[in-house]
Short mmCIF file of C-alpha atoms in Angstrom, two decimals:
data_model
loop_
_atom_site.label_atom_id
_atom_site.label_comp_id
_atom_site.label_asym_id
_atom_site.label_seq_id
_atom_site.Cartn_x
_atom_site.Cartn_y
_atom_site.Cartn_z
CA PRO A 24 133.31 -70.51 -91.65
CA VAL A 25 129.95 -68.27 -91.71
CA GLN A 26 130.50 -64.59 -92.03
CA GLU A 27 128.20 -62.25 -90.09
CA THR A 28 126.93 -59.16 -91.90
CA PRO A 29 128.49 -56.00 -90.61
CA GLY A 30 127.07 -54.00 -87.71
CA CYS A 31 125.73 -55.30 -84.45
CA PHE A 32 124.93 -58.62 -83.26
CA PRO A 33 121.95 -59.27 -81.07
CA ALA A 34 120.46 -55.87 -79.90
CA GLN A 35 118.46 -55.21 -76.66
CA GLY A 36 116.08 -58.18 -75.97
CA THR A 37 117.11 -60.48 -78.64
CA LEU A 38 118.33 -64.02 -78.59
CA GLY A 39 120.95 -65.58 -80.73
CA ARG A 40 121.50 -69.11 -81.88
CA PHE A 41 124.71 -69.99 -83.21
CA HIS A 42 126.66 -71.85 -86.10
CA VAL A 43 127.25 -75.30 -85.17
CA GLN A 44 130.62 -77.00 -86.59
CA GLY A 45 131.01 -80.64 -85.78
CA THR A 46 132.58 -83.78 -87.30
CA PRO A 47 130.97 -85.14 -90.36
CA GLY A 48 127.91 -87.19 -90.44
CA CYS A 49 124.20 -86.49 -89.83
CA PHE A 50 123.36 -83.61 -87.58
CA PRO A 51 122.65 -84.06 -84.01
CA ALA A 52 122.91 -87.66 -82.83
CA GLN A 53 120.83 -89.16 -80.25
CA GLY A 54 120.95 -87.11 -77.15
CA THR A 55 122.75 -84.07 -78.24
CA LEU A 56 122.02 -80.57 -78.17
CA GLY A 57 122.70 -78.21 -81.30
CA ARG A 58 123.04 -74.17 -81.17
CA PHE A 59 122.70 -72.63 -84.34
CA HIS A 60 124.39 -69.74 -86.39
CA VAL A 61 122.67 -66.39 -86.83
CA GLN A 62 122.58 -64.43 -90.06
CA GLY A 63 121.48 -61.01 -89.80
CA THR A 64 120.27 -58.64 -92.58
CA PRO A 65 123.10 -56.38 -93.87
CA GLY A 66 124.26 -53.41 -91.90
CA ARG A 67 122.79 -54.69 -88.34
CA PHE A 68 121.83 -58.04 -87.02
CA PRO A 69 118.64 -57.82 -85.23
CA ALA A 70 116.99 -54.55 -84.70
CA GLN A 71 115.65 -54.25 -81.14
CA GLY A 72 113.11 -56.72 -80.33
CA THR A 73 113.31 -58.62 -83.68
CA LEU A 74 114.76 -62.05 -84.51
CA GLY A 75 116.61 -61.85 -87.80
CA ARG A 76 117.11 -64.82 -89.98
CA PHE A 77 118.33 -68.05 -88.65
CA HIS A 78 120.30 -70.72 -90.73
CA VAL A 79 121.70 -74.09 -89.66
CA GLN A 80 124.68 -75.41 -91.20
CA GLY A 81 126.40 -78.66 -90.16
CA THR A 82 129.50 -80.08 -91.78
CA PRO A 83 128.68 -83.34 -93.89
CA GLY A 84 128.91 -86.52 -91.98
CA ARG A 85 127.84 -86.76 -88.43
CA PHE A 86 127.62 -83.88 -86.04
CA PRO A 87 128.21 -84.77 -82.27
CA ALA A 88 128.27 -88.38 -81.39
CA GLN A 89 126.05 -89.41 -78.33
CA GLY A 90 126.61 -87.77 -75.10
CA THR A 91 128.99 -85.07 -76.70
CA LEU A 92 128.70 -81.32 -77.63
CA GLY A 93 131.15 -81.12 -80.61
CA ARG A 94 132.80 -77.77 -81.00
CA PHE A 95 131.08 -74.51 -81.61
CA HIS A 96 132.18 -71.36 -83.08
CA VAL A 97 130.58 -67.89 -82.59
CA LEU A 98 131.03 -65.33 -85.16
CA GLY A 99 130.35 -61.98 -84.16
CA THR A 100 130.00 -58.52 -85.93
CA PRO A 101 132.05 -55.45 -85.05
CA ARG A 102 131.13 -53.24 -82.22
CA CYS A 103 128.65 -55.05 -80.17
CA PHE A 104 128.13 -58.46 -79.14
CA PRO A 105 125.31 -59.36 -76.72
CA ALA A 106 123.62 -56.25 -75.66
CA GLN A 107 121.36 -55.53 -72.74
CA GLY A 108 118.85 -58.68 -72.07
CA THR A 109 120.49 -60.95 -74.46
CA LEU A 110 121.71 -64.35 -74.18
CA GLY A 111 125.19 -65.53 -75.42
CA ARG A 112 126.36 -69.03 -76.53
CA PHE A 113 130.31 -68.70 -76.48
CA HIS A 114 133.01 -70.49 -77.77
CA VAL A 115 135.90 -70.87 -74.88
CA LEU A 116 139.65 -71.22 -75.88
CA GLY A 117 141.54 -72.06 -72.88
CA THR A 118 144.90 -73.72 -72.13
CA PRO A 119 144.11 -77.35 -71.77
CA GLY A 120 143.76 -78.54 -68.08
CA SER A 121 143.69 -75.10 -66.52
CA PHE A 122 140.49 -73.40 -65.82
CA PRO A 123 139.00 -72.86 -62.38
CA ALA A 124 139.96 -75.05 -59.64
CA GLN A 125 137.20 -77.24 -58.26
CA GLY A 126 134.75 -75.24 -56.26
CA THR A 127 136.02 -71.86 -57.61
CA LEU A 128 135.57 -69.77 -60.99
CA GLY A 129 137.63 -67.15 -60.74
CA ARG A 130 136.92 -64.47 -63.18
CA PHE A 131 136.07 -64.52 -66.98
CA HIS A 132 137.68 -62.42 -69.40
CA VAL A 133 136.80 -62.27 -73.40
CA LEU A 134 139.88 -60.92 -75.42
CA GLY A 135 138.64 -59.68 -78.83
CA THR A 136 139.73 -56.68 -80.86
CA PRO A 137 140.08 -53.54 -78.72
CA GLY A 138 136.75 -52.05 -77.64
CA ARG A 139 134.67 -54.52 -79.37
CA PHE A 140 133.88 -58.03 -79.33
CA PRO A 141 134.82 -60.22 -82.21
CA ALA A 142 135.74 -58.30 -85.20
CA GLN A 143 133.65 -58.93 -88.47
CA GLY A 144 134.03 -62.60 -89.44
CA THR A 145 136.53 -63.59 -86.49
CA LEU A 146 135.93 -65.32 -83.22
CA GLY A 147 138.62 -63.21 -81.17
CA ARG A 148 140.00 -65.13 -78.49
CA PHE A 149 138.06 -66.14 -75.44
CA HIS A 150 140.49 -66.58 -72.43
CA VAL A 151 139.54 -67.87 -69.08
CA LEU A 152 141.11 -66.60 -66.06
CA GLY A 153 141.02 -68.31 -62.70
CA THR A 154 142.90 -70.73 -60.55
CA PRO A 155 144.12 -73.57 -62.42
CA ARG A 156 142.93 -77.26 -62.86
CA CYS A 157 140.12 -78.30 -65.29
CA PHE A 158 137.23 -76.84 -66.68
CA PRO A 159 136.87 -76.62 -70.59
CA ALA A 160 139.84 -77.93 -72.60
CA GLN A 161 140.95 -76.14 -75.79
CA GLY A 162 138.02 -76.19 -78.43
CA THR A 163 135.12 -77.05 -75.90
CA LEU A 164 132.11 -75.09 -75.36
CA GLY A 165 131.08 -73.30 -72.13
CA ARG A 166 128.02 -71.46 -71.29
CA PHE A 167 129.12 -68.45 -69.34
CA HIS A 168 128.25 -65.37 -67.75
CA VAL A 169 131.01 -63.18 -69.06
CA GLN A 170 132.39 -60.07 -67.71
CA GLY A 171 133.39 -57.90 -70.82
CA THR A 172 134.76 -54.50 -70.83
CA PRO A 173 131.67 -51.98 -69.56
CA GLY A 174 129.26 -51.12 -72.12
CA CYS A 175 129.93 -53.79 -74.69
CA PHE A 176 129.61 -57.47 -73.57
CA PRO A 177 126.62 -58.89 -71.97
CA ALA A 178 124.92 -56.12 -69.87
CA GLN A 179 121.97 -55.88 -67.77
CA GLY A 180 119.93 -59.19 -67.16
CA THR A 181 122.20 -61.41 -68.97
CA LEU A 182 122.25 -65.38 -68.28
CA GLY A 183 124.96 -67.86 -68.68
CA ARG A 184 124.92 -71.42 -69.45
CA LEU A 185 127.96 -73.89 -68.08
CA HIS A 186 129.17 -76.69 -70.23
CA VAL A 187 130.77 -78.99 -67.98
CA LEU A 188 133.97 -80.97 -69.40
CA GLY A 189 136.64 -82.08 -67.15
CA THR A 190 139.51 -84.50 -67.14
CA PRO A 191 139.00 -87.56 -65.31
CA GLY A 192 139.32 -86.88 -61.45
CA CYS A 193 139.67 -83.13 -61.90
CA PHE A 194 136.71 -80.56 -62.27
CA PRO A 195 133.89 -82.93 -62.66
CA ALA A 196 135.32 -86.38 -63.31
CA GLN A 197 133.71 -88.26 -66.34
CA GLY A 198 130.05 -88.67 -65.13
CA THR A 199 130.14 -87.02 -62.05
CA LEU A 200 130.32 -83.38 -61.06
CA GLY A 201 130.76 -82.99 -57.26
CA ARG A 202 128.34 -80.26 -55.98
CA PHE A 203 127.06 -77.54 -57.60
CA HIS A 204 126.14 -74.14 -56.25
CA VAL A 205 126.18 -70.48 -57.66
CA LEU A 206 127.40 -67.62 -55.29
CA GLY A 207 126.83 -64.18 -56.11
CA THR A 208 127.88 -61.05 -54.29
CA PRO A 209 126.05 -60.63 -50.87
CA GLY A 210 122.38 -59.37 -51.14
CA ARG A 211 121.87 -59.60 -54.79
CA PHE A 212 123.46 -61.71 -57.36
CA PRO A 213 125.13 -59.76 -59.99
CA ALA A 214 124.69 -56.10 -59.65
CA GLN A 215 123.34 -54.16 -62.79
CA GLY A 216 125.91 -55.16 -65.58
CA THR A 217 128.27 -57.36 -63.41
CA LEU A 218 128.77 -60.80 -63.19
CA GLY A 219 129.93 -61.70 -59.62
CA ARG A 220 131.59 -64.89 -59.04
CA PHE A 221 130.06 -68.41 -59.49
CA HIS A 222 130.74 -71.58 -57.73
CA VAL A 223 129.02 -74.79 -58.69
CA GLN A 224 127.97 -77.37 -56.09
CA GLY A 225 125.76 -80.45 -56.80
CA THR A 226 125.18 -83.92 -55.43
CA PRO A 227 128.32 -86.05 -55.76
CA GLY A 228 128.42 -88.48 -58.75
CA CYS A 229 125.34 -87.50 -60.36
CA PHE A 230 125.04 -84.38 -62.25
CA PRO A 231 125.59 -83.89 -66.05
CA ALA A 232 128.23 -86.29 -67.45
CA GLN A 233 130.80 -85.37 -69.86
CA GLY A 234 129.77 -83.44 -72.73
CA THR A 235 126.19 -82.82 -71.19
CA LEU A 236 124.38 -79.34 -70.75
CA GLY A 237 122.52 -78.70 -67.46
CA ARG A 238 119.82 -76.34 -66.76
CA PHE A 239 119.99 -74.88 -63.37
CA HIS A 240 117.50 -74.30 -60.48
CA VAL A 241 117.45 -70.65 -59.55
CA LEU A 242 116.73 -69.11 -55.87
CA GLY A 243 116.01 -65.39 -55.68
CA THR A 244 116.62 -63.28 -52.61
CA PRO A 245 113.65 -63.31 -50.20
CA GLY A 246 110.80 -61.20 -51.01
CA ARG A 247 111.31 -61.00 -54.84
CA PHE A 248 112.84 -62.94 -57.30
CA PRO A 249 115.35 -61.06 -59.27
CA ALA A 250 115.05 -57.33 -59.59
CA GLN A 251 115.08 -55.85 -62.92
CA GLY A 252 118.48 -56.52 -64.72
CA THR A 253 119.64 -58.88 -61.72
CA LEU A 254 119.79 -62.52 -61.45
CA GLY A 255 119.35 -63.51 -57.99
CA ARG A 256 121.39 -66.59 -56.63
CA PHE A 257 121.43 -69.99 -58.59
CA HIS A 258 121.48 -73.38 -56.76
CA VAL A 259 121.29 -76.53 -58.55
CA GLN A 260 119.05 -79.08 -57.01
CA GLY A 261 118.91 -82.78 -58.13
CA THR A 262 117.21 -85.78 -56.51
CA PRO A 263 119.19 -88.29 -54.90
CA GLY A 264 120.41 -91.16 -57.08
CA ARG A 265 121.07 -89.93 -60.63
CA PHE A 266 120.41 -86.59 -62.50
CA PRO A 267 120.40 -86.66 -66.30
CA ALA A 268 122.46 -89.74 -67.66
CA GLN A 269 124.98 -89.15 -70.01
CA GLY A 270 123.72 -87.23 -73.48
CA THR A 271 120.31 -86.45 -71.64
CA LEU A 272 118.96 -83.01 -70.99
CA GLY A 273 117.16 -81.97 -67.82
CA ARG A 274 114.61 -79.23 -67.22
CA PHE A 275 114.77 -77.81 -63.66
CA HIS A 276 112.45 -76.26 -61.44
CA VAL A 277 112.87 -72.38 -61.03
CA LEU A 278 111.37 -71.01 -57.64
CA GLY A 279 110.90 -67.25 -57.69
CA THR A 280 110.06 -65.25 -54.71
CA PRO A 281 106.90 -63.05 -54.92
CA ARG A 282 106.53 -60.29 -57.29
CA CYS A 283 108.35 -60.98 -60.37
CA PHE A 284 109.85 -63.98 -62.25
CA PRO A 285 111.96 -63.42 -65.07
CA VAL A 286 112.05 -59.85 -65.97
CA GLN A 287 113.66 -57.70 -68.59
CA GLY A 288 116.02 -60.09 -70.68
CA THR A 289 116.05 -62.92 -68.31
CA LEU A 290 115.65 -66.30 -69.41
CA GLY A 291 114.18 -69.24 -66.94
CA ARG A 292 114.61 -72.95 -67.22
CA PHE A 293 111.86 -74.85 -65.43
CA HIS A 294 111.92 -78.10 -63.13
CA VAL A 295 110.56 -81.41 -64.21
CA LEU A 296 108.50 -83.15 -61.21
CA GLY A 297 108.60 -86.88 -61.37
CA THR A 298 107.50 -89.50 -59.03
CA PRO A 299 108.19 -88.77 -55.28
CA GLY A 300 111.90 -89.26 -54.27
CA CYS A 301 113.34 -89.45 -57.56
CA PHE A 302 113.90 -86.84 -60.09
CA PRO A 303 112.52 -87.91 -63.53
CA ALA A 304 113.78 -91.49 -64.03
CA GLN A 305 116.30 -92.10 -66.83
CA GLY A 306 114.45 -91.40 -70.11
CA THR A 307 111.06 -90.24 -68.58
CA LEU A 308 109.52 -86.67 -68.35
CA GLY A 309 107.23 -86.67 -65.51
CA ARG A 310 105.22 -83.50 -64.99
CA PHE A 311 106.10 -79.91 -65.48
CA HIS A 312 105.15 -77.18 -63.34
CA VAL A 313 106.14 -73.60 -63.47
CA GLN A 314 105.90 -70.93 -60.84
CA GLY A 315 105.75 -67.47 -61.67
CA THR A 316 105.31 -64.81 -59.33
CA PRO A 317 102.74 -61.98 -59.39
CA GLY A 318 101.96 -59.52 -61.98
CA CYS A 319 104.85 -60.22 -64.52
CA PHE A 320 105.74 -63.52 -66.09
CA PRO A 321 107.66 -62.93 -69.32
CA ALA A 322 108.46 -59.30 -69.78
CA GLN A 323 110.12 -57.48 -72.47
CA GLY A 324 112.63 -59.51 -74.15
CA THR A 325 112.16 -62.58 -72.08
CA LEU A 326 111.64 -66.22 -73.14
CA GLY A 327 109.11 -68.54 -71.28
CA ARG A 328 109.08 -72.35 -70.79
CA PHE A 329 105.78 -73.51 -69.92
CA HIS A 330 104.25 -76.01 -67.59
CA VAL A 331 102.36 -79.05 -69.16
CA LEU A 332 99.61 -80.88 -66.99
CA GLY A 333 98.61 -84.17 -68.44
CA THR A 334 96.08 -86.61 -67.14
CA PRO A 335 96.94 -88.13 -63.72
CA GLY A 336 99.88 -90.76 -63.66
CA SER A 337 101.01 -89.91 -67.36
CA PHE A 338 102.02 -86.84 -68.74
CA PRO A 339 101.69 -87.45 -72.58
CA ALA A 340 101.53 -91.29 -72.66
CA GLN A 341 104.19 -92.60 -74.55
CA GLY A 342 104.08 -91.34 -78.15
CA THR A 343 101.13 -89.02 -77.48
CA LEU A 344 100.53 -85.17 -77.12
CA GLY A 345 97.35 -84.03 -78.91
CA ARG A 346 97.17 -80.40 -78.81
CA PHE A 347 98.31 -77.90 -76.13
CA HIS A 348 96.23 -74.95 -74.78
CA VAL A 349 97.02 -72.65 -71.78
CA LEU A 350 94.23 -71.55 -69.81
CA GLY A 351 94.72 -68.72 -67.61
CA THR A 352 92.25 -66.45 -65.86
CA PRO A 353 90.54 -63.89 -68.09
CA GLY A 354 92.33 -60.71 -69.19
CA ARG A 355 95.89 -61.87 -68.42
CA PHE A 356 98.07 -64.96 -68.48
CA PRO A 357 98.76 -66.16 -65.35
CA ALA A 358 96.71 -63.96 -62.86
CA GLN A 359 98.63 -62.21 -60.26
CA GLY A 360 100.37 -64.91 -57.90
CA THR A 361 98.91 -67.92 -59.90
CA LEU A 362 99.75 -70.05 -62.67
CA GLY A 363 96.65 -70.65 -64.28
CA ARG A 364 95.95 -74.16 -65.48
CA PHE A 365 97.37 -75.72 -68.55
CA HIS A 366 95.29 -78.31 -70.35
CA VAL A 367 95.89 -80.77 -73.15
CA LEU A 368 93.69 -80.76 -75.76
CA GLY A 369 93.48 -82.86 -79.00
CA THR A 370 93.18 -86.29 -79.93
CA PRO A 371 95.31 -89.07 -78.48
CA ARG A 372 98.57 -90.55 -80.07
CA CYS A 373 101.69 -88.91 -81.04
CA PHE A 374 103.91 -86.25 -80.05
CA PRO A 375 106.76 -86.54 -77.64
CA ALA A 376 107.87 -89.98 -77.01
CA GLN A 377 109.12 -91.27 -73.61
CA GLY A 378 111.97 -89.09 -72.34
CA THR A 379 111.62 -86.37 -75.04
CA LEU A 380 111.35 -82.71 -74.74
CA GLY A 381 108.46 -80.58 -76.33
CA ARG A 382 108.29 -76.88 -76.90
CA PHE A 383 104.67 -75.77 -77.00
CA HIS A 384 102.61 -73.31 -78.46
CA VAL A 385 100.95 -71.11 -75.55
CA GLN A 386 97.88 -69.05 -75.82
CA GLY A 387 97.74 -66.10 -73.76
CA THR A 388 94.82 -63.52 -73.34
CA PRO A 389 95.11 -60.42 -75.80
CA GLY A 390 97.83 -58.01 -75.37
CA CYS A 391 99.69 -59.45 -72.38
CA PHE A 392 101.51 -62.42 -73.02
CA PRO A 393 104.61 -62.27 -75.30
CA ALA A 394 105.79 -58.77 -75.35
CA GLN A 395 108.17 -56.97 -77.46
CA GLY A 396 111.15 -58.86 -78.45
CA THR A 397 110.04 -62.13 -77.00
CA LEU A 398 110.46 -65.57 -78.67
CA GLY A 399 107.79 -68.20 -78.99
CA ARG A 400 108.15 -71.99 -79.00
CA LEU A 401 105.54 -73.29 -81.47
CA HIS A 402 102.60 -75.53 -81.24
CA VAL A 403 102.65 -78.24 -83.72
CA LEU A 404 99.45 -79.58 -85.48
CA GLY A 405 99.50 -82.37 -87.54
CA THR A 406 97.16 -84.44 -89.81
CA PRO A 407 94.16 -85.57 -88.09
CA GLY A 408 94.18 -88.65 -85.89
CA CYS A 409 98.07 -88.89 -85.73
CA PHE A 410 100.82 -86.20 -85.08
CA PRO A 411 103.73 -86.90 -86.85
CA ALA A 412 104.16 -90.59 -87.93
CA GLN A 413 107.29 -92.13 -86.64
CA GLY A 414 110.02 -90.47 -88.52
CA THR A 415 108.05 -88.07 -90.54
CA LEU A 416 106.31 -85.00 -89.75
CA GLY A 417 104.01 -84.02 -92.57
CA ARG A 418 104.61 -80.30 -93.61
CA PHE A 419 105.14 -77.25 -91.25
CA HIS A 420 103.90 -73.89 -91.67
CA VAL A 421 103.34 -70.78 -89.37
CA LEU A 422 100.28 -68.99 -89.55
CA GLY A 423 99.86 -65.58 -87.86
CA THR A 424 97.37 -62.67 -88.61
CA PRO A 425 97.16 -61.58 -91.96
CA GLY A 426 100.07 -59.53 -93.52
CA ARG A 427 102.24 -59.58 -90.32
CA PHE A 428 102.68 -62.15 -87.89
CA PRO A 429 101.89 -61.22 -84.39
CA ALA A 430 101.27 -57.60 -84.00
CA GLN A 431 103.41 -55.73 -81.44
CA GLY A 432 103.00 -57.42 -77.97
CA THR A 433 100.61 -60.24 -79.16
CA LEU A 434 101.26 -63.71 -80.05
CA GLY A 435 98.70 -64.78 -82.73
CA ARG A 436 98.48 -68.60 -83.69
CA PHE A 437 101.02 -70.81 -85.00
CA HIS A 438 100.78 -73.76 -86.95
CA VAL A 439 103.81 -75.91 -88.02
CA GLN A 440 104.04 -77.60 -91.23
CA GLY A 441 107.11 -79.54 -92.97
CA THR A 442 108.05 -81.19 -95.98
CA PRO A 443 107.31 -84.99 -95.78
CA GLY A 444 109.69 -87.59 -94.41
CA CYS A 445 112.31 -85.44 -93.35
CA PHE A 446 112.14 -83.18 -90.42
CA PRO A 447 112.34 -84.54 -86.69
CA ALA A 448 111.91 -87.85 -86.14
CA GLN A 449 109.73 -89.22 -83.36
CA GLY A 450 110.06 -87.31 -80.44
CA THR A 451 112.61 -84.90 -81.63
CA LEU A 452 112.51 -81.16 -81.08
CA GLY A 453 113.53 -78.85 -84.37
CA ARG A 454 115.15 -75.28 -84.12
CA PHE A 455 113.88 -73.50 -86.93
CA HIS A 456 114.96 -71.35 -89.90
CA VAL A 457 113.12 -68.00 -89.89
CA LEU A 458 112.04 -66.23 -92.97
CA GLY A 459 110.79 -62.77 -92.64
CA THR A 460 108.34 -60.97 -95.17
CA PRO A 461 110.73 -59.68 -98.15
CA GLY A 462 112.61 -56.47 -97.72
CA ARG A 463 112.49 -56.51 -93.82
CA PHE A 464 112.07 -59.26 -90.99
CA PRO A 465 109.88 -58.53 -88.24
CA ALA A 466 109.15 -55.21 -87.07
CA GLN A 467 109.82 -54.10 -83.58
CA GLY A 468 108.06 -56.57 -81.45
CA THR A 469 106.68 -58.88 -84.02
CA LEU A 470 108.07 -62.31 -85.07
CA GLY A 471 107.39 -62.56 -88.67
CA ARG A 472 106.66 -65.98 -90.43
CA PHE A 473 108.53 -69.02 -89.59
CA HIS A 474 109.80 -71.63 -92.14
CA VAL A 475 111.14 -74.92 -91.22
CA GLN A 476 114.30 -76.31 -93.13
CA GLY A 477 115.76 -79.57 -92.62
CA THR A 478 118.60 -81.23 -94.56
CA PRO A 479 117.44 -83.65 -96.96
CA GLY A 480 116.80 -87.15 -95.59
CA ARG A 481 116.85 -87.01 -91.95
CA PHE A 482 117.03 -84.18 -89.67
CA PRO A 483 117.54 -84.67 -85.69
CA ALA A 484 117.48 -88.35 -84.98
CA GLN A 485 115.19 -89.82 -82.19
CA GLY A 486 115.60 -88.08 -78.72
CA THR A 487 117.63 -85.33 -80.07
CA LEU A 488 117.25 -81.55 -79.33
#
């Protein structure tokens, strides 16, 4: 196992990626999703608004097979796990066949060493309390909003991710989920620092199949989306028919009420709009749209996912992307109450293939796009004429402003290079290893320099994340 350096884990406004342990083989196989291990500098992990250094470790052989998740292990460090505005990915140990009954969630409790989360180098124990019958079996991974003891687990503005794994006929039957809906306490969702209770509903026979990961549709209370530090109410909406097929990953639409979309420490996942009457058909991407709210798109410590508009009838055509550029109104990113326009620039041919997912570099106006503690998804520039050739990527490199990467509150420009012949294959998305300048990582609110490391030979196979 990987040891974390002593001190704190993610501090205010940071985002952790954890270590992946899987069965021997390659790394993520087709359709799987990896979460990576975080290594921090000695003493503390990331300071406020910083990112630390990331490292991906997989065991030799293969990681998860198609449509599975494998097993994740989260190593925290003493005294504090996710603080205000952070996002945790948790390893859940439960007794087999007993979690919440269908349609209920009960309450979550994390058992670790007293007064802190996991002790140094240990996982502690995660225990799920609720009514019996079927959620994650022992060794599976949930994405949960967890209630810890006050002041030491996820605090204000945290976000849960749910992993669905049930025995057939129980919570979700294999390939089905029943209906999902997230219910919070009346009026607001979780009050500051609390979780409330979750209930999941969806359309029958069609949500995430066994081992897949869902991203959910968020509805806020009327008049504003979530107030600072709150989460509003969640609801999963799919279109009739099927949702994502086994092993696929959907992006869903987030509807916020006016005034503010994700605020401090929150994370949005957005909806994919496909052809009318159908979500995206299996393996297609359709068009993306992000609805933000007036005056505040990503605030301190938040992560944005952006909308891409392509030419009518075809988002990026199969295997094409060119270059992305975000056009907003002058002076700020989306003007108050508007999205601005996203335009795809560049030569045709070659980025995400049909059914793949891109993470894009967004240029906002100076001084107002990603703020302190935010995380960018990178814009990839390939060699002229073609982005990455099938199975190769060229070389990756991140270019920022001289000396430091982006200054506090700015984004700068990103360029990605990687070593030839071995990073993501066609249509894949990498998670990157971050290197900071010698002696310290990024200063408060900055991002440092990025470097992509993949294991020799292959990294993710086609269609993986």
